Structure formats: structure tokens, C-alpha cells
């Protein structure tokens, strides 16, 4: 043991709640409680205890030699430390210890020999720790917060965001960014790219401009996995990349359309990525991401045809747009006898109006139009003519705070004065998909089902264009 | 012209003048009279002499390119100009002088050094050397007229005095410093103007005056250098300051531009944010009526549900009522049947008892037998005092006289066997 004390310079605590005592005895007063991953500087050895200095707490004391592992931080020890890191990398609950070992390895290994592997491990463990911290509550939470403190001491930064009334902790992705910058194999790079582009770790309070910049950056990071590297990936990883890309490009398309830039290419890219997903290889966890991505793509799918000019006012109903207040778009409903000067109806919105989506009822008494106020939230505007004239009703995707979702027009039922709609939304963490038959007069839902099959009206009257383009029937 | 030949040429000139046209004849008769007379010998000598003169001093002279030749008739004094080419010059009759028409440079050599032969003087009385070059040319239009007057050494006899006369005077009007640095052009112009008129008188065109290096007195040079250095430094400082000022201005402008840019960007970002917030608010606003509608719809559905439930409850209550009535009736029927059955059973039992009573009355021991039969499976032994009155031993059990005694006896009998039985 004496030999250990003279050769080794650093001790890594391997157990939770290891006491740091004032003397080399069990009865000695406890100075502090150490957690796994804590590093201590060894200053001596007495009676099975190591005399150490804790830099984090700036405190000296004795710790039982069996509760720590010692290392000299010499280059010869690097392979051994890396082996431990490899072992701890995928061990749940040992993230803090793993981070401690990774730090020791990075210190021991010569600068020229550093590869992407320790950073990949560090990122994986930090991310898992953050996930544990977001989920854990009660007594387990105490351990997790102690582990978080240990990780923070090593320079691993966590960010916290409030989402749906709960606090979410996210790793800032520093290690993964290094991995992306370094030469690494395709799988490691793909994992890193996925980790730094997570949707749920975006600050909800991020201003729109910064959000756009972030999305552009995310798209770029995901595209750094080039075709050759992409081909080397395993199928589930490929799926995850495709899903992430689909979601990000859908967002980019919306932002581009919003700024008046051509968004067709981005939207098509999003659709293509979603279509390329191999559904046979989707795990349960990936299925959630699949729904998520599909809603995002579905919400801004009209960006593909955004360039299509609105139909000029002919004998049938059509819509025109004009600028309102700054950032506002006003929708004018026109027909043969009512031009833009005297429209049938006019309504303004701060959302993105997809004029290409306008679908008029054959008898010219109603028109459905898609309007997207938020990146992942698309509404359906229904213009209707009744005894009192024309009115506009807005159908949101779900009766909850706008999160993710879209509602789309799926067809007119000629005789029955009905409207077919399809909704898909994520509210409070739950996904809901429904196909509805609504009464045109009141827009009340008469029948609904989770698939179009059981609804006879859907079988008969669904819109061919909707069926061709929608992502809800995936 | 070689002046030693002048008497000879003069003699020939005179001879020729006397003979006039007789030359032809002389030549024709030469053969005849050559060896004939002394005159002939003289003539031959003269002819040889003339040949020699013609060889040594050919009557054709050449005017070089860029020069002008002025041939003066020695007799009449008339002049003729010749440009590039050959000119017939009869020795003794003509005189040809050539003048260069090209620009020539005259350099004032003695004034070049401050410590030289003839340095210039400044207004302060200091000696200084200036490297002066004067470019001039002869005026071709006046050269014929001036040819006679001009000396052979034009630079030395015409240009030099003129230059010196102008330049020395000119420099005395300026200080060394002015000559050295600031007033060079002015001096040059003044010299040029004055010299031009002066030289023009002699038919010389002044092209330019160039002022080259100024050689200062050694002491003055040092002081001047220092002064200039300081001036340079101050000048540099001025420029530096100007530059700095400009930089400050540039920075200020850049900052302003940046500020404007940032303000614009911030305003744009703020606008974007406001628009996004409004879009969010709008989306939220649309959700509320939808929720309201959903609630209403649910209310309607609940109402419908309530009505349908009430209806079904009513139906079920009625059904129950009907069922209960049926049940009651059926129970009544059952009760009646039971009553009838009991009545019947009672009657039959009474009849049976009547028949039994009659039988017992007829056969009293039947009771004892019956009792014994009934008890037989429970009691093996009965110890009881014999009836004093000779009656049935279990008379106490079935009532009758001697109740107290019998009861105690029965009690004994009852306990004992039980104990035994246990």
C-alpha cells in the first residue's frame, strides 16, 4: 500500500457516500461525504487509509483505501484508464465515475494520441446523467444531484429548461462538438450529430432569429455525415438521422417561407428524409421520434408548393393575400364578381398562409385553407357562406397549448354538408391522430376514428390530392 | 580656316579675279605652253598648288545632322543658311560656320560646391553651392542674322556671363533655407524668366533652368538637417495626429454604423419576436374557442347521455315494477299453496294423532315402548327408582304425578348416563 501511495498521485472515489474522515480511524469525525467520480490528491498512507486533499471542497482528510482507485496519471496508465472508461461508458448509474475516469484518461494520455473515443464516451455519459436527472425524483434525486455536481466540477455543463411544467436538464454537447470536429468513424460522428441536434433540448425561450440560426446550424451538422459515412451506419442509426433531418429541414422550410425565401427545396428534403425511413427497423423509442418528425413535416408540408402562384380569381372561389401590419398577412376571399377590392371575406394573421392549399367546395359555398402560425402548428381555416354572409372559422389541431400538431382538410362530402378533416397532434407528451367528419354548418365533429377505414365518408369522399400528399397516412 | 593659307588664297583670289574667264583658255593651252616658257612653269606650280589646296581643303563641306550652316560670302558679306548636307565652300571666298540646333546644356561648374571657386551667396551672406543646368538652343530663325555677331564660344562667352549675371543676383534674394527647400521652384522660375529675356537678345532660346543638388555650408547643413528633422518630426506628428484623428473619426463612424446595424438588427429581431409572439398568441386564441366548442359538444353529448340514461332507468324501473308484481303474485300463490299444504298436513296429523291416541288409550304400554325406542340409541342404561305407585318409570318425563321425585330421579338418570357415555 505504501508503494501505491508513493507511485500514485491521484485517487478516484468509486463509491457513493464515502466518508472523508479527519483521521485514519472509523471513529474519526466525518469531514465530508464523497461521491463516485470525485478525485483526490494523495498525500500519504496510514493504516489502510489514504491521506488525501480534496481540491473540490478544499479540504484534507483520510479516506478508506478500499473506497478509491489510485492512478499515477502517467502515459503508461492511459490504456488501462481507457479500458475502464469503455466499461463504464454504458453502465447506468456510473456516469459520474465514468466522467472522472475520462478526465483522468485525458490527463494521462499524450496529446497526440487523443482520439474521438473518450469524448464520445464523455458525451454519452453526460447525456445519460442529464436524462437521469430529468427523470429522477425523491431520494434517488439526491444521488443524481451529487453526481451532477461531480460532473460539473469536471467542466461538464448542463442547461435546464422548463417544459410542460417540468424541468428538463440537458447536456450542452461540448464533447460531442469535439467529436464532430475530430476524425472519427461514421457511427460515432452520427451519434454526436444526433446528440447536439436534439429537439427537446432547445431553449423554448430562444428568440426567433437565434432559433433560425440554430436550425441552420443543426441542418449543417446533420449534413456533415456524408453519403459514404451514412452508408456505413447501422439501420436504426440511419433511421434516427433521417428523422432528425426531416424535423430540422421542416423547421428550416417554415422559417424560409416566413422570410419570403424559396422554401421548396428544404421542404422536399424534409419529405424525402421522412419517406426514406425504414419502418421495419423502428424501435419503440424511435417510433416516438417518428411521430414527432412526421408532425413537423406534416405541419410545413405545403412549403413544397409554396412557390405555386394562387389561382387568379376565376368563376370559382380563390384566395389572395396582401400585407397587413408589419409581419401580418391578410387573406382575401375572392370570386368572379368579388375581386381584391371588395372581397367576400378578409382575415389577417401573423401566421404563414399556404395559399396553394386552398380548396374550394365545388358549389362555391365554402373553402378550406391551411395557415401555419408556428413552426410545428398548422391550422385549418374554413370560409363558409351562410344566411348571414361569409364567415371564417379557425380549426386548431388540438384543444391545448400550441405545441406540435396539424389539422388538414381531407375532402368535402357533397350531399351531407360535411367536411372531412385529419388531425395529428402531440399534447402533453401524448400523440393523437384522428380522422373526423365534421358538420359544415357548425364545424362540430360528428364522427371520428383513429384510422380512415371505419369512416364510410372517408372511403367515398376523401380528397385525392390530400391522400397523395399527406403524411398522416404513413 | 587655316590662317596660314590666307596669303596663298588671297593670291589665287587675285589671280582668278584678273584672269576671269581666261581659265578655260589657260587649260587648253597648258599642254602647249607647259614646257615652253617660265610663265608656264609658274602656272603649273600654281595649278599644283591649287590641286594641293583642293585636296587638303576641299571646297565641299558637310553640315551635320541637327546643325545649321551659315555660309558667309567673304566679299559681299551676304549669308546663306544650309541644313543637313554638303555645302560648296570655296576657300577664301566663302566662310562656313556651323551651329548646333540641338538643345545644349550649360552647367555652372564653379558654383556647384559651397567651398568651391565661386559659390553662390544667400541673403544671409552664406556661401552655398547649387548644381545649375541651363538648357538652351540657338534660335534657328535668327541664326543667319546673328551669325556674324556671335562669338565662337557661345557657352563660355554668351551663356555663362548671362547665367552668372542672373543667378548670383537671384540667389542673394533668398535665405539658404528657402533655396534649399521651400522656394526652389520660385527661384527656378525667377531665374528662368530673367535669363530668357537676356539670352533672347543673343538669339538663344532658353529651354529650361534646372536646379539640382544644393550644397550647403557644413555647419549650416548640420543645423539645417536638425531643423529639417525636427520639422519633419513635427510634420510627421501633424500627419500622425491627422491620421489618428481620421482613425478616431473612422472608428466613430464604424461604431455609428455598427450601432445603426445593431439597432436595425435588434429592431428586426424584436419585430421577429413580436411577430412570432403574436402568431403564438393567435394560435392560442384559436385554441380557446375550439376548446369551448369541444366542451359544449361534450355538454350536449352529456345531455344526450343523461336523457338516454334517464329513459333507460325509467324503463328499467318499470320493468322491475312489473317483475316485482309478478314476484308478489307468485309468492302469494306459493303462500296459499303452503297454507293449503299446512292445513292439509295439520289435518292429516290430527287424524293421525287421534288414531294414535285411540291406540294408546287402548294399549298404554305402547308409550313406554315408544320412549324406550326413542331413547335406545342414546341411553344404554337407565337407573331410576322403581315407581312406587307401579307406574311407568318415565312417567316423570312425560308428566303426571310424583313430579318432584321423578324429576330428581330423571336428573340423576340423565347425568349419569351422559357421564358414562362420555
CSV table of C-alpha atoms in Angstrom, one decimal, chain A residues 207-209 212 258 327 347 349-350 373-374 377 379 394 396 399-400 402 423 442-445, chain B residues 265 268-269 271-273 275-276 278-280 282-284 286-287 290-291 293-294 297 300-301:
chain,number,residue,atom,x,y,z
A,207,UNK,CA,-35.7,34.3,-29.9
A,208,UNK,CA,-36.9,33.5,-33.4
A,209,UNK,CA,-33.7,34.8,-35.1
A,212,UNK,CA,-33.3,30.2,-37.2
A,258,UNK,CA,-41.7,33.1,-43.5
A,327,UNK,CA,-45.5,40.7,-40.2
A,347,UNK,CA,-59.0,38.0,-42.3
A,349,UNK,CA,-53.0,36.5,-39.4
A,350,UNK,CA,-49.4,36.6,-38.2
A,373,UNK,CA,-48.8,30.2,-37.2
A,374,UNK,CA,-45.9,28.3,-35.6
A,377,UNK,CA,-48.5,24.0,-35.6
A,379,UNK,CA,-54.4,25.3,-38.5
A,394,UNK,CA,-60.3,28.5,-37.4
A,396,UNK,CA,-56.7,24.3,-34.4
A,399,UNK,CA,-57.5,21.9,-27.7
A,400,UNK,CA,-54.4,22.6,-25.8
A,402,UNK,CA,-49.9,25.1,-29.2
A,423,UNK,CA,-55.8,15.8,-37.2
A,442,UNK,CA,-71.3,24.2,-37.1
A,443,UNK,CA,-68.0,22.5,-37.7
A,444,UNK,CA,-68.9,20.1,-34.9
A,445,UNK,CA,-67.3,16.7,-35.2
B,265,UNK,CA,-30.8,44.0,-36.3
B,268,UNK,CA,-35.6,43.3,-36.8
B,269,UNK,CA,-35.1,40.7,-34.2
B,271,UNK,CA,-40.0,42.6,-34.7
B,272,UNK,CA,-39.5,39.0,-35.5
B,273,UNK,CA,-40.0,38.1,-31.9
B,275,UNK,CA,-44.5,38.6,-34.8
B,276,UNK,CA,-43.7,35.2,-33.5
B,278,UNK,CA,-48.3,37.4,-31.9
B,279,UNK,CA,-48.5,34.2,-34.0
B,280,UNK,CA,-48.3,32.1,-30.9
B,282,UNK,CA,-53.1,34.0,-32.2
B,283,UNK,CA,-52.7,30.2,-32.3
B,284,UNK,CA,-53.6,30.1,-28.6
B,286,UNK,CA,-57.8,29.9,-31.8
B,287,UNK,CA,-57.4,27.0,-29.4
B,290,UNK,CA,-62.1,25.2,-30.1
B,291,UNK,CA,-61.8,24.1,-26.6
B,293,UNK,CA,-66.7,24.2,-28.7
B,294,UNK,CA,-65.4,20.9,-27.6
B,297,UNK,CA,-70.1,19.5,-27.7
B,300,UNK,CA,-74.5,18.2,-25.5
B,301,UNK,CA,-73.2,14.7,-25.5
